[in-house]
Amino acid sequence: MDQRIYKSVIAFVLFLVFPFLFYELGDAPHRTPLKETISLITLLAFFGLLLQFYLSRANQTALKGWKMGRIVKWHKVLGYLFIGILLIHPFLLVVPRYFEGGVAPSDALTLILTTGSKGIITGIIAWLLMIMLGITSLLRKKLHLSYKSWRVLHGILSIVFIILASVHVIKTGRHISTPMAGLIALLAGTGILFLLKTYLYNPIQKPAACKDDEASM
Ligand code: HEM
Ligand code: HEM
């Protein structure tokens, strides 16, 4: 069978099936369908951002057989989509408050933001870094950076972002069991190592595919 099918199945299992199974089998008490749907979407969007490392040249060896230009297109579309979802995640958290009595949504958000816990502080910093990742990608041409410098900036931002976001998710997530935390640590750690390895052994060159990337950015 085509190697690409095996690899796609492995990615599907690691980034979608396992997170969903761990979510379902975990012992977090079930809440209203609205709250559970918000949690699940947030978790899957986070796994989508972890996948970004594997949809880049950091994962060059496994991506042999695919056209890099197509992979980068997927990387961009999914990047904007999942950043969009996680950008509104702090606000989505308090949406159910509109349908419940008690604390108002805005008060609930203020309460969350001012807890001062490590879990929330890492979340806030990761959220700001995520916005920087989105803006520096959107305005790449306007930054007047060489492609090489932009990619290093993008790579470093991604590493710091994914470390802080993973700490936030593991510390605050109500659906984080040992297997879920292990999977997050494994996928984030391997993604970072792959990227650092690329920087050490494959100096960045401007690929042909990126000429049309620039046109579409
Ligand atoms: C917001 C939309 C995004 C756009 C438009 C975008 C665009 C790109 C482009 C054009 C590349 C270079 C591809 C290549 O030559 O291999 C790249 C690489 C990369 N991206 Fe993104 N990206 C986005 C979001 C993200 C996010 C959210 C992450 C991490 C969570 C991420 C992680 C990476 C990594 C690790 C690389 C490899 C860097 C390198 O090879 O030096 N990207 N991205
Ligand atoms: C202003 C920034 C942020 C705040 C205030 C915030 C707040 C929270 C809170 C309070 C929880 C616990 C939710 C619950 O008990 O149901 C949570 C969980 C979570 N957060 Fe954030 N967060 C922020 C940024 C982020 C970012 C940047 C990401 C990912 C890139 C993220 C991903 C997640 C995920 C995946 C969960 C776990 C959901 C679950 O287990 O049900 N958060 N966040």
Coordinates of N, CA and C and ligand atoms in Angstrom, one line a residue:
M1 N 0.8 -1.2 0.0 CA 0.0 0.0 0.0 C 0.9 1.3 0.0
D2 N 0.3 2.3 -0.6 CA 1.0 3.6 -0.6 C 1.4 4.0 0.8
Q3 N 2.7 4.3 1.0 CA 3.3 4.7 2.3 C 2.5 5.9 2.8
R4 N 2.0 6.8 1.9 CA 1.3 8.0 2.4 C 0.0 7.7 3.1
I5 N -0.6 6.5 2.7 CA -1.9 6.1 3.4 C -1.6 5.8 4.8
Y6 N -0.5 4.9 5.0 CA -0.1 4.5 6.4 C 0.2 5.8 7.3
K7 N 1.0 6.7 6.7 CA 1.4 7.9 7.4 C 0.1 8.7 7.8
S8 N -0.8 8.8 6.8 CA -2.0 9.6 7.1 C -2.8 9.0 8.2
V9 N -2.9 7.6 8.2 CA -3.7 6.9 9.2 C -3.0 7.2 10.6
I10 N -1.7 7.1 10.6 CA -1.0 7.3 11.9 C -1.3 8.7 12.4
A11 N -1.2 9.7 11.5 CA -1.5 11.1 11.9 C -2.9 11.2 12.4
F12 N -3.9 10.6 11.7 CA -5.3 10.6 12.1 C -5.5 10.0 13.5
V13 N -4.8 8.9 13.8 CA -5.0 8.3 15.1 C -4.3 9.1 16.2
L14 N -3.1 9.6 15.9 CA -2.4 10.4 17.0 C -3.1 11.7 17.3
F15 N -3.6 12.4 16.3 CA -4.0 13.8 16.5 C -5.5 13.9 16.6
L16 N -6.3 12.8 16.3 CA -7.7 12.9 16.4 C -8.3 11.8 17.2
V17 N -8.0 10.5 16.8 CA -8.6 9.4 17.5 C -8.2 9.3 19.0
F18 N -6.9 9.3 19.2 CA -6.4 9.2 20.6 C -7.0 10.3 21.5
P19 N -6.8 11.6 21.1 CA -7.4 12.7 21.9 C -8.8 12.5 22.2
F20 N -9.6 12.0 21.2 CA -11.1 11.8 21.4 C -11.3 10.7 22.4
L21 N -10.5 9.6 22.2 CA -10.7 8.4 23.1 C -10.4 8.8 24.5
F22 N -9.2 9.4 24.7 CA -8.8 9.8 26.1 C -9.8 10.8 26.7
Y23 N -10.4 11.6 25.9 CA -11.5 12.6 26.3 C -12.7 11.7 26.8
E24 N -13.1 10.8 26.0 CA -14.3 10.0 26.3 C -14.1 9.1 27.5
L25 N -12.9 8.5 27.6 CA -12.6 7.5 28.6 C -12.1 8.1 29.9
G26 N -11.8 9.4 29.9 CA -11.3 10.1 31.1 C -12.4 10.1 32.2
D27 N -12.1 10.4 33.4 CA -13.1 10.4 34.5 C -13.6 11.8 34.9
A28 N -13.4 12.8 34.0 CA -14.0 14.1 34.3 C -15.5 14.0 34.3
P29 N -16.1 14.6 35.3 CA -17.6 14.5 35.4 C -18.2 15.2 34.1
H30 N -19.2 14.5 33.5 CA -19.9 15.1 32.4 C -20.7 16.3 32.7
R31 N -20.7 17.3 31.9 CA -21.5 18.5 32.2 C -22.5 18.7 31.0
T32 N -23.0 19.9 30.9 CA -24.1 20.1 29.9 C -23.5 19.9 28.5
P33 N -24.3 19.5 27.5 CA -23.7 19.3 26.1 C -23.0 20.5 25.6
L34 N -23.5 21.7 25.9 CA -22.8 22.9 25.4 C -21.4 23.0 25.9
K35 N -21.2 22.8 27.2 CA -19.9 22.9 27.9 C -19.0 21.8 27.3
E36 N -19.5 20.6 27.1 CA -18.7 19.4 26.7 C -18.3 19.7 25.2
T37 N -19.2 20.3 24.4 CA -18.8 20.5 23.0 C -17.7 21.6 22.9
I38 N -17.8 22.6 23.8 CA -16.8 23.7 23.8 C -15.5 23.1 24.2
S39 N -15.5 22.2 25.2 CA -14.2 21.6 25.7 C -13.6 20.7 24.6
L40 N -14.5 19.9 23.9 CA -13.9 19.0 22.9 C -13.3 19.8 21.7
I41 N -14.1 20.9 21.3 CA -13.6 21.7 20.1 C -12.2 22.3 20.5
T42 N -12.1 22.8 21.8 CA -10.9 23.5 22.2 C -9.7 22.5 22.2
L43 N -10.0 21.3 22.8 CA -9.0 20.2 22.8 C -8.5 19.8 21.4
L44 N -9.4 19.6 20.5 CA -9.1 19.1 19.2 C -8.3 20.3 18.4
A45 N -8.7 21.5 18.7 CA -8.0 22.6 18.0 C -6.6 22.7 18.5
F46 N -6.4 22.4 19.8 CA -5.0 22.4 20.4 C -4.2 21.3 19.7
F47 N -4.8 20.1 19.6 CA -4.0 19.0 18.9 C -3.8 19.4 17.4
G48 N -4.7 20.2 16.8 CA -4.4 20.7 15.5 C -3.2 21.6 15.4
L49 N -3.0 22.4 16.5 CA -1.8 23.2 16.5 C -0.5 22.4 16.7
L50 N -0.7 21.3 17.5 CA 0.5 20.4 17.6 C 0.9 19.8 16.3
L51 N -0.2 19.5 15.5 CA 0.0 18.9 14.1 C 0.8 19.9 13.2
Q52 N 0.8 21.2 13.5 CA 1.5 22.1 12.6 C 3.0 21.8 12.5
F53 N 3.6 21.3 13.6 CA 5.0 21.0 13.5 C 5.2 19.9 12.5
Y54 N 4.3 19.0 12.4 CA 4.5 17.8 11.5 C 4.0 18.1 10.1
L55 N 3.4 19.3 9.9 CA 3.0 19.7 8.5 C 4.0 20.8 8.1
S56 N 5.3 20.6 8.4 CA 6.3 21.6 8.0 C 7.6 20.9 7.7
R57 N 8.5 21.6 7.3 CA 9.8 21.0 6.9 C 10.5 20.3 8.2
A58 N 10.0 20.7 9.4 CA 10.6 20.0 10.5 C 10.4 18.5 10.4
N59 N 9.3 18.1 9.7 CA 9.0 16.7 9.5 C 9.3 16.2 8.1
Q60 N 10.3 16.7 7.5 CA 10.7 16.5 6.1 C 10.7 15.0 5.8
T61 N 11.4 14.2 6.6 CA 11.6 12.8 6.3 C 10.3 12.1 6.1
A62 N 9.3 12.3 7.1 CA 8.1 11.6 7.0 C 7.2 12.1 5.8
L63 N 7.5 13.4 5.4 CA 6.6 14.0 4.4 C 7.1 13.7 3.0
K64 N 8.2 12.8 2.9 CA 8.7 12.5 1.5 C 7.5 11.8 0.8
G65 N 7.3 12.2 -0.5 CA 6.2 11.6 -1.3 C 5.1 12.6 -1.4
W66 N 5.0 13.6 -0.6 CA 4.0 14.7 -0.7 C 4.7 15.9 -1.4
K67 N 3.9 16.7 -2.1 CA 4.4 17.9 -2.6 C 4.5 18.9 -1.5
M68 N 5.7 19.5 -1.2 CA 5.8 20.4 -0.1 C 4.9 21.6 -0.2
G69 N 4.7 22.1 -1.4 CA 3.8 23.2 -1.6 C 2.4 23.0 -1.1
R70 N 1.9 21.7 -1.3 CA 0.5 21.4 -0.9 C 0.5 21.3 0.7
I71 N 1.6 20.7 1.2 CA 1.6 20.6 2.7 C 1.6 21.9 3.3
V72 N 2.4 22.9 2.8 CA 2.5 24.2 3.3 C 1.1 24.9 3.2
K73 N 0.4 24.6 2.1 CA -1.0 25.2 2.0 C -1.9 24.7 3.1
W74 N -1.8 23.4 3.4 CA -2.6 22.8 4.5 C -2.2 23.5 5.9
H75 N -0.8 23.6 6.0 CA -0.3 24.2 7.2 C -0.9 25.6 7.5
K76 N -1.0 26.3 6.4 CA -1.5 27.7 6.5 C -3.0 27.7 6.8
V77 N -3.8 26.9 6.1 CA -5.2 26.9 6.3 C -5.5 26.5 7.7
L78 N -4.9 25.3 8.1 CA -5.2 24.8 9.5 C -4.7 25.8 10.5
G79 N -3.5 26.4 10.3 CA -3.0 27.4 11.2 C -4.0 28.5 11.5
Y80 N -4.5 29.1 10.5 CA -5.5 30.2 10.7 C -6.7 29.7 11.3
L81 N -7.2 28.5 10.9 CA -8.4 28.0 11.5 C -8.3 27.7 13.0
F82 N -7.3 27.0 13.4 CA -7.2 26.6 14.8 C -6.8 27.8 15.7
I83 N -6.0 28.7 15.1 CA -5.7 29.9 15.9 C -7.0 30.7 16.1
G84 N -7.8 30.8 15.1 CA -9.1 31.5 15.2 C -10.0 30.9 16.3
I85 N -10.0 29.5 16.4 CA -10.8 28.9 17.4 C -10.3 29.2 18.8
L86 N -8.9 29.0 18.9 CA -8.3 29.2 20.2 C -8.2 30.6 20.7
L87 N -8.4 31.5 19.7 CA -8.4 33.0 20.1 C -9.7 33.3 20.9
I88 N -10.8 32.6 20.5 CA -12.0 32.9 21.2 C -12.3 32.0 22.4
H89 N -11.3 31.0 22.6 CA -11.5 30.0 23.7 C -11.7 30.7 25.1
P90 N -11.0 31.7 25.5 CA -11.3 32.3 26.8 C -12.7 32.8 26.9
F91 N -13.2 33.3 25.8 CA -14.6 33.9 25.8 C -15.6 32.8 25.8
L92 N -15.3 31.7 24.9 CA -16.2 30.6 24.8 C -16.4 29.9 26.2
L93 N -15.4 29.9 27.0 CA -15.4 29.3 28.3 C -16.6 29.9 29.2
V94 N -16.9 31.2 29.0 CA -17.9 31.8 29.8 C -19.2 32.0 29.1
V95 N -19.3 31.5 27.8 CA -20.6 31.6 27.1 C -21.7 30.9 27.9
P96 N -21.5 29.7 28.4 CA -22.6 29.0 29.1 C -23.2 29.8 30.3
R97 N -22.4 30.8 30.8 CA -22.9 31.6 31.9 C -24.1 32.5 31.4
Y98 N -24.3 32.7 30.1 CA -25.5 33.4 29.6 C -26.7 32.7 29.9
F99 N -26.6 31.3 30.0 CA -27.8 30.5 30.1 C -28.0 30.0 31.6
E100 N -27.1 30.4 32.4 CA -27.2 30.0 33.8 C -27.4 31.2 34.7
G101 N -27.9 31.0 35.9 CA -28.0 32.1 36.8 C -26.6 32.3 37.5
G102 N -26.5 33.2 38.4 CA -25.3 33.4 39.1 C -24.4 34.4 38.5
V103 N -23.0 34.1 38.6 CA -22.0 35.0 38.1 C -22.2 35.4 36.6
A104 N -22.1 36.7 36.3 CA -22.3 37.1 34.9 C -21.1 36.7 34.1
P105 N -21.2 36.5 32.7 CA -20.1 36.1 31.9 C -18.8 37.0 32.0
S106 N -19.0 38.3 32.0 CA -17.9 39.2 32.1 C -17.1 39.0 33.4
D107 N -17.9 38.9 34.5 CA -17.3 38.7 35.8 C -16.6 37.4 35.9
A108 N -17.2 36.4 35.3 CA -16.5 35.0 35.3 C -15.2 35.1 34.6
L109 N -15.1 35.8 33.4 CA -13.9 36.0 32.7 C -12.8 36.7 33.5
T110 N -13.3 37.8 34.2 CA -12.4 38.6 35.0 C -11.8 37.7 36.1
L111 N -12.7 36.9 36.7 CA -12.3 36.0 37.8 C -11.2 35.0 37.3
I112 N -11.4 34.5 36.1 CA -10.4 33.5 35.5 C -9.1 34.2 35.3
L113 N -9.2 35.4 34.7 CA -7.9 36.1 34.3 C -7.1 36.6 35.5
T114 N -7.8 36.8 36.6 CA -7.1 37.3 37.8 C -6.7 36.3 38.8
T115 N -6.9 35.0 38.5 CA -6.6 34.0 39.5 C -5.1 34.0 39.8
G116 N -4.2 34.4 38.8 CA -2.8 34.4 39.0 C -2.1 33.0 39.1
S117 N -2.9 32.0 38.8 CA -2.3 30.6 38.9 C -1.3 30.4 37.7
K118 N -0.4 29.5 37.8 CA 0.6 29.2 36.8 C -0.1 28.8 35.5
G119 N -1.2 28.0 35.7 CA -1.9 27.5 34.6 C -2.5 28.6 33.7
I120 N -3.1 29.6 34.4 CA -3.7 30.7 33.7 C -2.7 31.7 33.1
I121 N -1.6 31.9 33.8 CA -0.6 32.9 33.3 C 0.0 32.3 32.0
T122 N 0.3 31.0 32.1 CA 0.9 30.4 30.9 C -0.1 30.4 29.7
G123 N -1.4 30.3 30.0 CA -2.4 30.4 29.0 C -2.5 31.8 28.4
I124 N -2.4 32.8 29.2 CA -2.4 34.2 28.7 C -1.2 34.5 27.8
I125 N 0.0 34.1 28.3 CA 1.2 34.3 27.5 C 1.1 33.6 26.2
A126 N 0.6 32.3 26.2 CA 0.5 31.5 25.0 C -0.5 32.1 24.0
W127 N -1.6 32.7 24.6 CA -2.6 33.4 23.8 C -2.0 34.5 23.0
L128 N -1.1 35.3 23.7 CA -0.5 36.5 23.1 C 0.5 36.0 22.0
L129 N 1.3 35.0 22.3 CA 2.2 34.5 21.4 C 1.5 33.9 20.1
M130 N 0.3 33.3 20.4 CA -0.5 32.8 19.2 C -0.9 33.9 18.3
I131 N -1.3 35.0 18.9 CA -1.7 36.2 18.1 C -0.5 36.7 17.3
M132 N 0.7 36.7 18.0 CA 1.9 37.1 17.2 C 2.2 36.2 16.1
L133 N 2.0 34.9 16.3 CA 2.3 33.9 15.2 C 1.3 34.2 14.1
G134 N 0.1 34.5 14.4 CA -0.9 34.7 13.3 C -0.6 36.0 12.6
I135 N -0.3 37.1 13.3 CA 0.0 38.4 12.7 C 1.3 38.4 11.9
T136 N 2.3 37.7 12.4 CA 3.6 37.7 11.7 C 3.5 36.8 10.5
S137 N 2.5 35.9 10.5 CA 2.3 35.1 9.3 C 1.5 35.9 8.2
L138 N 0.5 36.5 8.7 CA -0.4 37.3 7.8 C 0.3 38.4 7.2
L139 N 1.2 39.1 7.9 CA 1.9 40.3 7.4 C 3.3 40.0 7.1
R140 N 3.6 38.8 6.7 CA 5.0 38.4 6.4 C 5.7 39.3 5.5
K141 N 5.1 39.7 4.4 CA 5.8 40.5 3.4 C 6.1 41.9 3.9
K142 N 5.1 42.4 4.8 CA 5.3 43.7 5.3 C 6.3 43.9 6.4
L143 N 6.8 42.7 6.9 CA 7.8 42.8 7.9 C 9.2 43.1 7.5
H144 N 9.4 43.0 6.1 CA 10.8 43.3 5.5 C 11.8 42.4 6.1
L145 N 11.5 41.2 6.4 CA 12.5 40.2 6.8 C 12.8 39.3 5.7
S146 N 14.0 38.7 5.6 CA 14.3 37.8 4.6 C 13.5 36.5 4.9
Y147 N 13.2 35.7 3.9 CA 12.4 34.5 4.2 C 13.1 33.6 5.3
K148 N 14.4 33.6 5.2 CA 15.1 32.8 6.2 C 14.9 33.3 7.6
S149 N 15.0 34.6 7.8 CA 14.8 35.2 9.1 C 13.4 35.1 9.6
W150 N 12.4 35.2 8.7 CA 11.0 35.1 9.0 C 10.8 33.6 9.6
R151 N 11.4 32.7 8.8 CA 11.1 31.3 9.2 C 11.7 30.9 10.6
V152 N 12.9 31.5 10.8 CA 13.5 31.3 12.2 C 12.6 31.9 13.2
L153 N 12.2 33.2 13.0 CA 11.3 33.8 13.9 C 10.0 33.0 14.2
H154 N 9.4 32.5 13.1 CA 8.2 31.7 13.1 C 8.5 30.4 13.9
G155 N 9.6 29.8 13.6 CA 10.0 28.5 14.3 C 10.2 28.8 15.8
I156 N 10.9 29.8 16.2 CA 11.2 30.1 17.6 C 9.9 30.5 18.3
L157 N 9.0 31.3 17.7 CA 7.7 31.7 18.3 C 6.9 30.4 18.5
S158 N 6.9 29.5 17.5 CA 6.2 28.2 17.6 C 6.6 27.4 18.8
I159 N 8.0 27.3 19.0 CA 8.5 26.5 20.1 C 8.1 27.0 21.4
V160 N 8.3 28.4 21.6 CA 8.0 29.0 23.0 C 6.4 28.8 23.2
F161 N 5.7 29.1 22.1 CA 4.2 29.0 22.2 C 3.8 27.6 22.6
I162 N 4.3 26.6 21.9 CA 3.7 25.3 22.1 C 4.1 24.8 23.6
I163 N 5.3 25.2 24.1 CA 5.7 24.8 25.4 C 4.7 25.4 26.4
L164 N 4.5 26.7 26.3 CA 3.6 27.4 27.3 C 2.1 26.9 27.2
A165 N 1.7 26.7 25.9 CA 0.3 26.2 25.7 C 0.2 24.8 26.3
S166 N 1.2 24.0 26.1 CA 1.1 22.6 26.6 C 1.0 22.6 28.2
V167 N 1.8 23.5 28.8 CA 1.8 23.6 30.3 C 0.4 24.1 30.7
H168 N -0.1 25.1 30.0 CA -1.5 25.6 30.3 C -2.5 24.5 30.3
V169 N -2.5 23.7 29.1 CA -3.5 22.7 28.9 C -3.4 21.6 30.0
I170 N -2.2 21.2 30.2 CA -2.0 20.1 31.2 C -2.4 20.5 32.6
K171 N -2.1 21.8 32.9 CA -2.4 22.2 34.3 C -3.8 22.6 34.5
T172 N -4.5 23.1 33.5 CA -5.9 23.6 33.7 C -7.0 22.7 33.1
G173 N -6.6 21.9 32.1 CA -7.6 21.1 31.4 C -8.3 20.1 32.3
R174 N -9.7 20.1 32.3 CA -10.4 19.2 33.1 C -10.4 17.8 32.5
H175 N -10.1 17.7 31.2 CA -10.1 16.4 30.6 C -8.6 15.8 30.4
I176 N -7.7 16.3 31.2 CA -6.3 15.9 31.1 C -6.0 14.7 32.1
S177 N -6.0 13.5 31.5 CA -5.7 12.4 32.3 C -4.2 12.1 32.0
T178 N -3.6 11.1 32.7 CA -2.2 10.8 32.4 C -1.9 10.5 31.0
P179 N -2.8 9.6 30.3 CA -2.5 9.3 28.9 C -2.6 10.6 28.0
M180 N -3.5 11.4 28.3 CA -3.7 12.7 27.5 C -2.5 13.6 27.7
A181 N -2.0 13.8 28.9 CA -0.9 14.6 29.2 C 0.4 14.0 28.5
G182 N 0.5 12.7 28.6 CA 1.6 12.0 28.0 C 1.6 12.2 26.5
L183 N 0.5 12.1 25.9 CA 0.4 12.3 24.4 C 0.8 13.7 24.0
I184 N 0.3 14.7 24.8 CA 0.6 16.1 24.5 C 2.2 16.3 24.7
A185 N 2.7 15.8 25.8 CA 4.2 15.9 26.0 C 5.0 15.3 24.9
L186 N 4.5 14.1 24.4 CA 5.2 13.3 23.4 C 5.2 14.1 22.0
L187 N 4.0 14.6 21.7 CA 3.8 15.2 20.4 C 4.5 16.6 20.4
A188 N 4.4 17.3 21.5 CA 5.1 18.6 21.5 C 6.6 18.5 21.6
G189 N 7.1 17.5 22.4 CA 8.5 17.3 22.6 C 9.1 16.8 21.3
T190 N 8.5 15.9 20.6 CA 9.0 15.3 19.3 C 9.0 16.4 18.3
G191 N 8.0 17.2 18.2 CA 7.9 18.3 17.2 C 9.0 19.3 17.4
I192 N 9.3 19.7 18.6 CA 10.3 20.6 18.9 C 11.7 20.0 18.5
L193 N 11.9 18.8 18.9 CA 13.2 18.1 18.6 C 13.4 18.1 17.1
F194 N 12.4 17.7 16.3 CA 12.5 17.6 14.9 C 12.9 19.0 14.3
L195 N 12.3 20.0 14.8 CA 12.6 21.4 14.3 C 14.0 21.8 14.6
L196 N 14.4 21.5 15.9 CA 15.8 21.9 16.3 C 16.8 21.1 15.4
K197 N 16.5 19.8 15.2 CA 17.4 19.0 14.4 C 17.5 19.6 12.9
T198 N 16.4 20.1 12.4 CA 16.4 20.7 11.1 C 17.3 21.9 11.1
Y199 N 17.2 22.7 12.2 CA 18.1 23.9 12.3 C 19.6 23.5 12.4
L200 N 19.9 22.4 13.0 CA 21.3 22.0 13.2 C 21.8 21.4 12.0
Y201 N 21.0 20.5 11.3 CA 21.6 19.8 10.2 C 21.2 20.2 8.8
N202 N 20.1 20.9 8.7 CA 19.6 21.3 7.3 C 19.5 22.8 7.3
P203 N 20.5 23.6 7.0 CA 20.4 25.0 7.0 C 19.2 25.4 6.1
I204 N 18.5 26.5 6.5 CA 17.3 26.9 5.8 C 17.6 27.4 4.4
Q205 N 16.9 26.9 3.4 CA 17.0 27.4 2.0 C 15.6 27.9 1.6
K206 N 15.5 28.8 0.8 CA 14.2 29.3 0.3 C 13.7 28.3 -0.7
P207 N 12.6 27.5 -0.4 CA 12.2 26.5 -1.3 C 11.4 27.1 -2.5
A208 N 11.4 26.4 -3.6 CA 10.6 26.9 -4.8 C 9.2 27.1 -4.5
A209 N 8.6 26.2 -3.6 CA 7.2 26.2 -3.3 C 6.8 27.5 -2.7
C210 N 7.8 28.2 -2.0 CA 7.4 29.3 -1.2 C 7.2 30.6 -2.1
K211 N 7.7 30.5 -3.4 CA 7.4 31.6 -4.3 C 5.9 31.8 -4.4
D212 N 5.2 30.7 -4.6 CA 3.7 31.0 -4.7 C 3.1 31.1 -3.3
D213 N 3.8 30.7 -2.2 CA 3.3 30.9 -0.9 C 3.3 32.4 -0.7
E214 N 4.4 33.1 -1.1 CA 4.5 34.5 -0.9 C 3.3 35.2 -1.6
A215 N 3.0 34.8 -2.8 CA 2.0 35.4 -3.6 C 0.7 35.3 -2.9
S216 N 0.5 34.2 -2.2 CA -0.9 34.0 -1.6 C -1.0 34.4 -0.1
M217 N 0.1 35.0 0.4 CA 0.1 35.4 1.8 C -0.3 36.9 2.0
Ligands
HEM1 C1 -1.2 31.3 11.3 C2 -1.0 30.7 10.2 C3 0.3 30.1 9.8 C4 0.9 30.3 8.6 C5 0.4 31.2 7.5 C6 2.2 29.6 8.6 C7 3.1 29.5 7.6 C8 4.2 28.8 7.6 C9 5.1 28.7 6.4 C10 4.9 29.4 5.1 C11 6.1 27.9 6.8 C12 7.4 27.5 6.0 C13 7.1 26.2 5.5 C14 8.3 25.6 5.0 O1 9.1 26.2 4.2 O2 8.5 24.5 5.5 C15 5.9 27.5 8.2 C16 6.7 26.7 8.9 C17 6.5 26.3 10.2 N1 5.4 26.6 11.0 FE1 3.8 27.8 10.4 N2 2.3 28.9 9.8 C18 1.2 29.2 10.6 C19 0.9 28.8 11.8 C20 1.7 28.0 12.6 C21 1.5 27.6 14.0 C22 0.2 28.0 14.7 C23 2.5 26.8 14.3 C24 2.8 26.1 15.6 C25 1.9 25.8 16.5 C26 3.4 26.8 13.2 C27 4.6 26.1 13.2 C28 5.5 26.0 12.2 C29 6.8 25.4 12.3 C30 7.4 24.6 13.5 C31 7.4 25.6 11.0 C32 8.8 25.1 10.6 C33 9.7 26.3 10.7 C34 11.0 26.0 10.0 O3 11.1 25.1 9.2 O4 11.9 26.8 10.2 N3 2.9 27.5 12.2 N4 4.7 28.1 8.6
HEM2 C1 -6.3 34.3 27.8 C2 -5.8 33.1 27.7 C3 -6.5 31.8 28.2 C4 -7.3 31.7 29.3 C5 -7.8 32.7 30.3 C6 -7.6 30.2 29.4 C7 -8.4 29.6 30.3 C8 -8.6 28.3 30.5 C9 -9.4 27.7 31.5 C10 -10.0 28.4 32.7 C11 -9.4 26.3 31.3 C12 -10.2 25.3 32.1 C13 -11.5 25.1 31.5 C14 -12.4 24.2 32.2 O1 -12.3 24.0 33.4 O2 -13.4 23.7 31.6 C15 -8.7 26.1 30.0 C16 -8.6 24.9 29.4 C17 -8.0 24.7 28.2 N1 -7.3 25.7 27.4 FE1 -7.1 27.6 27.9 N2 -7.0 29.6 28.3 C18 -6.3 30.5 27.6 C19 -5.5 30.3 26.5 C20 -5.4 29.1 25.9 C21 -4.5 28.8 24.7 C22 -3.7 29.9 24.0 C23 -4.7 27.5 24.4 C24 -4.1 26.7 23.2 C25 -3.3 27.1 22.3 C26 -5.7 27.0 25.3 C27 -6.1 25.7 25.3 C28 -6.9 25.1 26.3 C29 -7.3 23.7 26.3 C30 -7.0 22.7 25.2 C31 -7.9 23.4 27.5 C32 -8.5 22.1 28.0 C33 -9.9 21.9 27.8 C34 -10.4 20.7 28.6 O3 -9.7 19.9 29.1 O4 -11.6 20.6 28.6 N3 -6.0 27.9 26.2 N4 -8.2 27.3 29.5

